[in-house]
Structure formats: C-alpha cells, structure tokens
Amino acid sequence: AALPSLLAWLAVLLLGRARPADACSCSPIHPQQAFCNADVVIRAKAVSAKEVDSGNDIYGNPIKRIQYEIKQIKMFKGPDKDIEFIYTAPSTAVCGRLLDTGGKKEYLIAGKSEGNGKMHITLCDLVSTWDSLSPTQKKSLNQRYQMGCECKISRCLSIPCFLSSSDECLWTDWAMEKNNVDGRQAKHYACIKRSDGSCAWYRGMAPPKQEFLDIEDP
C-alpha cells in the first residue's frame, strides 16, 4: 500500500514543478499566413466568459472549455452568420487563449469555425489587440492578404537564405531583427500573387496596381 502512495506523491510533486509554458509551444507565423489558415477572422470584443463542459475525453472525464460571449464588430473572413461565442482551452498550459472581458478591448481574432455562430481559438492562433496593428495590417485584412493565400511564406532562420520556388516569399524578420515575429515584414508587407504566377512582397496602403502585377520585382 505504501508504494502506490509514494508514486502518487511523486506524481503530484512532478506536476507541481512542471512549467505551464512547456506544455504548449507555437511556431512563429506571419499574420498573412494566420489569416489564410483560419476559417474565421473577425474584429470583436469579449463581453463575458464562463467555464463550460464540452463533452468527455476517452476516459469519461468532462472536457472543460472557456466560452467567451463576444460582440462582433466586423468579419473579414468567415460564414454569413455573425460569431456569438468563442471557445478555448481553460489555460495557456493547454494552449488556451485568454481574452479581457467587459467589452472595452477590441481584438483581431483568427480561428477555426465550429458552425452556428461559434469558433475556437488556441494560443497559436492570431489574436492581437486592434490598437497594436499597423495601418497596413488593418488595410490588408480587407483584400490584400487574401490575394496571397496561394503563395508560400517561408521563415528565414539565418542569413543567407534563398527562395526555393517562384511562388514563395522569404520572411526575414526572424533573422534580421533578432527573432522578432512582429517586425517590418509582419507589420508592413503582404505576399501577393502576380499575373505571371510568381509571388512577391508588396508594401503600401493602397491596393497593388496592375503595373506591380506585371513586373518581376516590386
């Protein structure tokens, strides 16, 4: 009887020392990639939050999730029906994403659709306060990011790095700005497809002109 008790005590001790951050890690991703990968992209406020049951796991234990009631301000990508609820895991240790409630802080939120006015987000999805976005990022949400969803954005880990295909854009913020995932290219550029099928970075507030789409280098 002493052995099971000892093992149980050791398990509790080890769990107590585990660092939550170790349980969930995310690869850096350009905002445009996050937009293209998402089913739903909205601007919204979180009004309230509560913990709800979401079925059971394989052992019959209830699965807990946080349900955020939201006020959608604008939908950039997604279904015809407004999003009313966002679900996420109960803590960052299991990839949950925490939002401020009360309806004062506006967010850009990208995630997966669950249908019927519901979506799910994780710590790895694009969730940013609206005020933290650059003017170019806000403008790109309307059309420009979508123009490049057929392009591939590859993260450059160290200089030099090279294109592997014509439909690729190299994301160099990580290498050029000391592992910064919110650098110049993330804030001010979009990778869009040109008329010849190749892809290239485009910078600017106005939509790309036809001249850009017909030349080799922006």
Coordinates of C-alpha atoms in Angstrom, one line a residue:
A1 CA 0.0 0.0 0.0
A2 CA 3.0 2.3 0.6
L3 CA 4.3 2.0 -3.0
P4 CA 1.1 3.4 -4.7
S5 CA 1.0 6.2 -2.1
L6 CA 4.7 7.1 -2.8
L7 CA 4.1 7.0 -6.6
A8 CA 1.1 9.3 -6.2
W9 CA 3.1 11.7 -4.1
L10 CA 5.9 11.8 -6.7
A11 CA 3.4 12.4 -9.5
V12 CA 1.9 15.4 -7.6
L13 CA 5.4 16.7 -6.9
L14 CA 6.4 16.5 -10.6
L15 CA 3.2 18.1 -11.8
G16 CA 3.7 20.9 -9.4
R17 CA 7.1 21.6 -10.7
A18 CA 6.1 21.5 -14.4
R19 CA 6.2 24.8 -16.1
P20 CA 2.9 25.6 -18.0
A21 CA 4.8 27.2 -20.9
D22 CA 6.4 23.9 -21.6
A23 CA 3.1 22.2 -22.4
C24 CA 2.2 24.5 -25.4
S25 CA 4.6 25.9 -28.0
C26 CA 3.8 27.6 -31.3
S27 CA 5.9 28.2 -34.4
P28 CA 6.2 31.8 -35.5
I29 CA 3.8 32.7 -38.3
H30 CA 3.3 35.8 -40.4
P31 CA -0.1 37.5 -39.9
Q32 CA -1.0 36.8 -43.5
Q33 CA -0.4 33.0 -43.0
A34 CA -2.6 33.1 -39.9
F35 CA -5.3 34.9 -41.9
C36 CA -5.1 32.3 -44.8
N37 CA -5.0 29.3 -42.4
A38 CA -8.1 30.5 -40.4
D39 CA -11.7 29.7 -41.1
V40 CA -12.8 32.9 -39.4
V41 CA -11.2 36.3 -39.0
I42 CA -13.1 38.9 -37.0
R43 CA -12.7 42.2 -35.1
A44 CA -14.6 41.8 -31.9
K45 CA -14.9 42.5 -28.1
A46 CA -15.2 39.9 -25.4
V47 CA -18.3 40.7 -23.2
S48 CA -18.2 37.8 -20.7
A49 CA -16.5 34.4 -20.0
K50 CA -17.5 31.2 -18.2
E51 CA -16.3 27.7 -18.0
V52 CA -18.4 25.1 -19.7
D53 CA -18.4 21.3 -20.3
S54 CA -17.6 20.3 -23.8
G55 CA -18.1 16.5 -23.8
N56 CA -15.9 13.9 -22.3
D57 CA -12.4 12.6 -23.0
I58 CA -11.6 8.9 -23.8
Y59 CA -11.6 8.1 -20.0
G60 CA -15.1 9.6 -19.5
N61 CA -13.8 12.8 -17.8
P62 CA -15.5 16.1 -18.7
I63 CA -13.6 18.4 -21.0
K64 CA -13.6 22.0 -19.8
R65 CA -13.5 25.0 -22.1
I66 CA -13.8 28.7 -21.7
Q67 CA -16.8 30.2 -23.5
Y68 CA -16.5 33.8 -24.4
E69 CA -19.6 35.7 -25.4
I70 CA -18.5 38.3 -27.9
K71 CA -19.7 41.4 -29.8
Q72 CA -18.6 41.1 -33.4
I73 CA -17.6 44.4 -34.9
K74 CA -16.6 43.2 -38.4
M75 CA -16.0 39.9 -40.2
F76 CA -13.0 39.8 -42.6
K77 CA -13.3 36.1 -43.4
G78 CA -15.9 33.5 -42.4
P79 CA -19.5 32.4 -42.6
D80 CA -22.6 34.6 -43.3
K81 CA -23.7 34.3 -39.7
D82 CA -22.1 36.5 -37.0
I83 CA -19.9 34.9 -34.4
E84 CA -21.6 34.9 -31.0
F85 CA -19.3 32.6 -29.0
I86 CA -15.6 31.8 -28.9
Y87 CA -14.3 28.7 -27.2
T88 CA -10.8 28.0 -26.0
A89 CA -9.0 25.7 -23.5
P90 CA -9.1 26.8 -19.9
S91 CA -5.4 27.7 -19.5
T92 CA -2.4 28.7 -21.6
A93 CA -0.7 25.4 -20.4
V94 CA -3.1 23.5 -22.7
C95 CA -3.0 26.2 -25.5
G96 CA -5.9 28.2 -24.2
R97 CA -6.1 31.9 -25.2
L98 CA -7.2 34.4 -22.6
L99 CA -9.2 37.5 -23.5
D100 CA -10.1 40.5 -21.5
T101 CA -13.8 40.7 -20.9
G102 CA -16.0 43.7 -20.2
G103 CA -16.3 44.9 -23.8
K104 CA -13.6 47.6 -23.7
K105 CA -10.7 46.0 -25.5
E106 CA -11.1 45.2 -29.3
Y107 CA -9.3 42.3 -30.8
L108 CA -8.4 40.9 -34.2
I109 CA -9.2 37.2 -33.8
A110 CA -8.5 34.4 -36.2
G111 CA -9.5 30.8 -35.6
K112 CA -11.5 27.7 -36.6
S113 CA -15.2 27.6 -37.2
E114 CA -17.4 25.4 -35.2
G115 CA -20.6 26.4 -37.0
N116 CA -23.8 28.0 -35.8
G117 CA -22.1 31.3 -34.7
K118 CA -19.3 29.6 -32.8
M119 CA -15.5 29.4 -33.3
H120 CA -12.5 28.0 -31.5
I121 CA -9.1 29.6 -30.8
T122 CA -5.8 28.4 -29.4
L123 CA -2.6 30.1 -28.2
C124 CA -1.1 29.5 -31.6
D125 CA -3.9 31.4 -33.5
L126 CA -3.6 35.1 -34.4
V127 CA -5.2 37.1 -31.6
S128 CA -4.0 40.7 -31.3
T129 CA -5.4 43.9 -29.8
W130 CA -6.8 46.0 -32.6
D131 CA -4.8 49.1 -31.5
S132 CA -1.5 47.1 -31.8
L133 CA -2.0 46.5 -35.5
S134 CA -0.3 48.7 -38.1
P135 CA -2.4 50.7 -40.6
T136 CA -1.0 48.3 -43.3
Q137 CA -2.1 45.2 -41.4
K138 CA -5.6 46.7 -40.9
K139 CA -5.9 47.5 -44.6
S140 CA -4.6 44.1 -45.7
L141 CA -7.4 42.3 -43.9
N142 CA -9.9 43.5 -46.4
Q143 CA -8.4 42.1 -49.6
R144 CA -4.6 42.0 -49.8
Y145 CA -3.9 39.1 -47.5
Q146 CA -6.5 37.0 -49.5
M147 CA -4.7 37.8 -52.7
G148 CA -1.6 35.9 -51.4
C149 CA -3.2 32.9 -49.9
E150 CA -1.9 30.8 -52.8
C151 CA 1.6 32.0 -52.0
K152 CA 4.0 30.4 -49.6
I153 CA 5.7 32.4 -46.8
S154 CA 8.9 30.8 -45.6
R155 CA 10.6 31.9 -42.4
C156 CA 14.3 32.7 -42.9
L157 CA 16.1 31.5 -39.8
S158 CA 19.6 32.8 -40.7
I159 CA 21.2 34.9 -43.4
P160 CA 21.7 33.9 -46.2
C161 CA 18.5 32.2 -47.2
F162 CA 17.2 31.6 -50.6
L163 CA 13.9 31.1 -52.4
S164 CA 13.0 27.6 -53.3
S165 CA 10.2 28.4 -55.8
S166 CA 8.8 31.4 -57.6
D167 CA 5.5 31.3 -55.6
E168 CA 7.4 31.9 -52.3
C169 CA 8.2 35.0 -50.2
L170 CA 11.0 34.9 -47.6
W171 CA 10.1 36.2 -44.2
T172 CA 13.3 37.6 -42.8
D173 CA 12.1 39.4 -39.7
W174 CA 13.3 36.4 -37.6
A175 CA 16.9 36.6 -39.0
M176 CA 17.2 40.3 -39.4
E177 CA 15.5 41.6 -36.3
K178 CA 16.8 39.2 -33.6
N179 CA 13.9 36.6 -33.6
N180 CA 11.3 39.3 -33.9
V181 CA 8.0 37.9 -35.1
D182 CA 6.3 41.3 -35.2
G183 CA 8.9 43.0 -37.4
R184 CA 8.9 45.1 -40.5
Q185 CA 7.6 42.5 -42.9
A186 CA 5.0 41.3 -40.5
K187 CA 3.7 44.9 -39.9
H188 CA 4.1 46.5 -43.3
Y189 CA 4.2 43.8 -46.1
A190 CA 1.9 41.3 -47.7
C191 CA 3.0 38.5 -50.1
I192 CA 0.7 38.5 -53.1
K193 CA 0.5 36.6 -56.3
R194 CA 1.3 38.4 -59.6
S195 CA -0.1 37.9 -63.0
D196 CA 2.8 35.6 -64.1
G197 CA 2.0 33.2 -61.2
S198 CA 5.0 34.3 -59.1
C199 CA 4.7 35.8 -55.6
A200 CA 6.4 38.9 -54.1
W201 CA 6.3 41.2 -51.1
Y202 CA 4.1 44.3 -51.5
R203 CA 4.2 47.3 -49.2
G204 CA 1.8 50.2 -49.2
M205 CA -1.6 51.3 -48.1
A206 CA -3.3 51.4 -51.5
P207 CA -4.2 48.2 -53.4
P208 CA -1.5 46.9 -55.7
K209 CA -1.6 48.4 -59.1
Q210 CA -1.7 46.5 -62.4
E211 CA 1.9 47.6 -63.1
F212 CA 3.0 45.8 -60.0
L213 CA 1.2 42.6 -61.0
D214 CA 3.0 42.7 -64.4
I215 CA 6.6 43.3 -63.3
E216 CA 9.2 41.0 -61.9
D217 CA 10.3 42.9 -58.8
P218 CA 8.1 45.3 -56.7

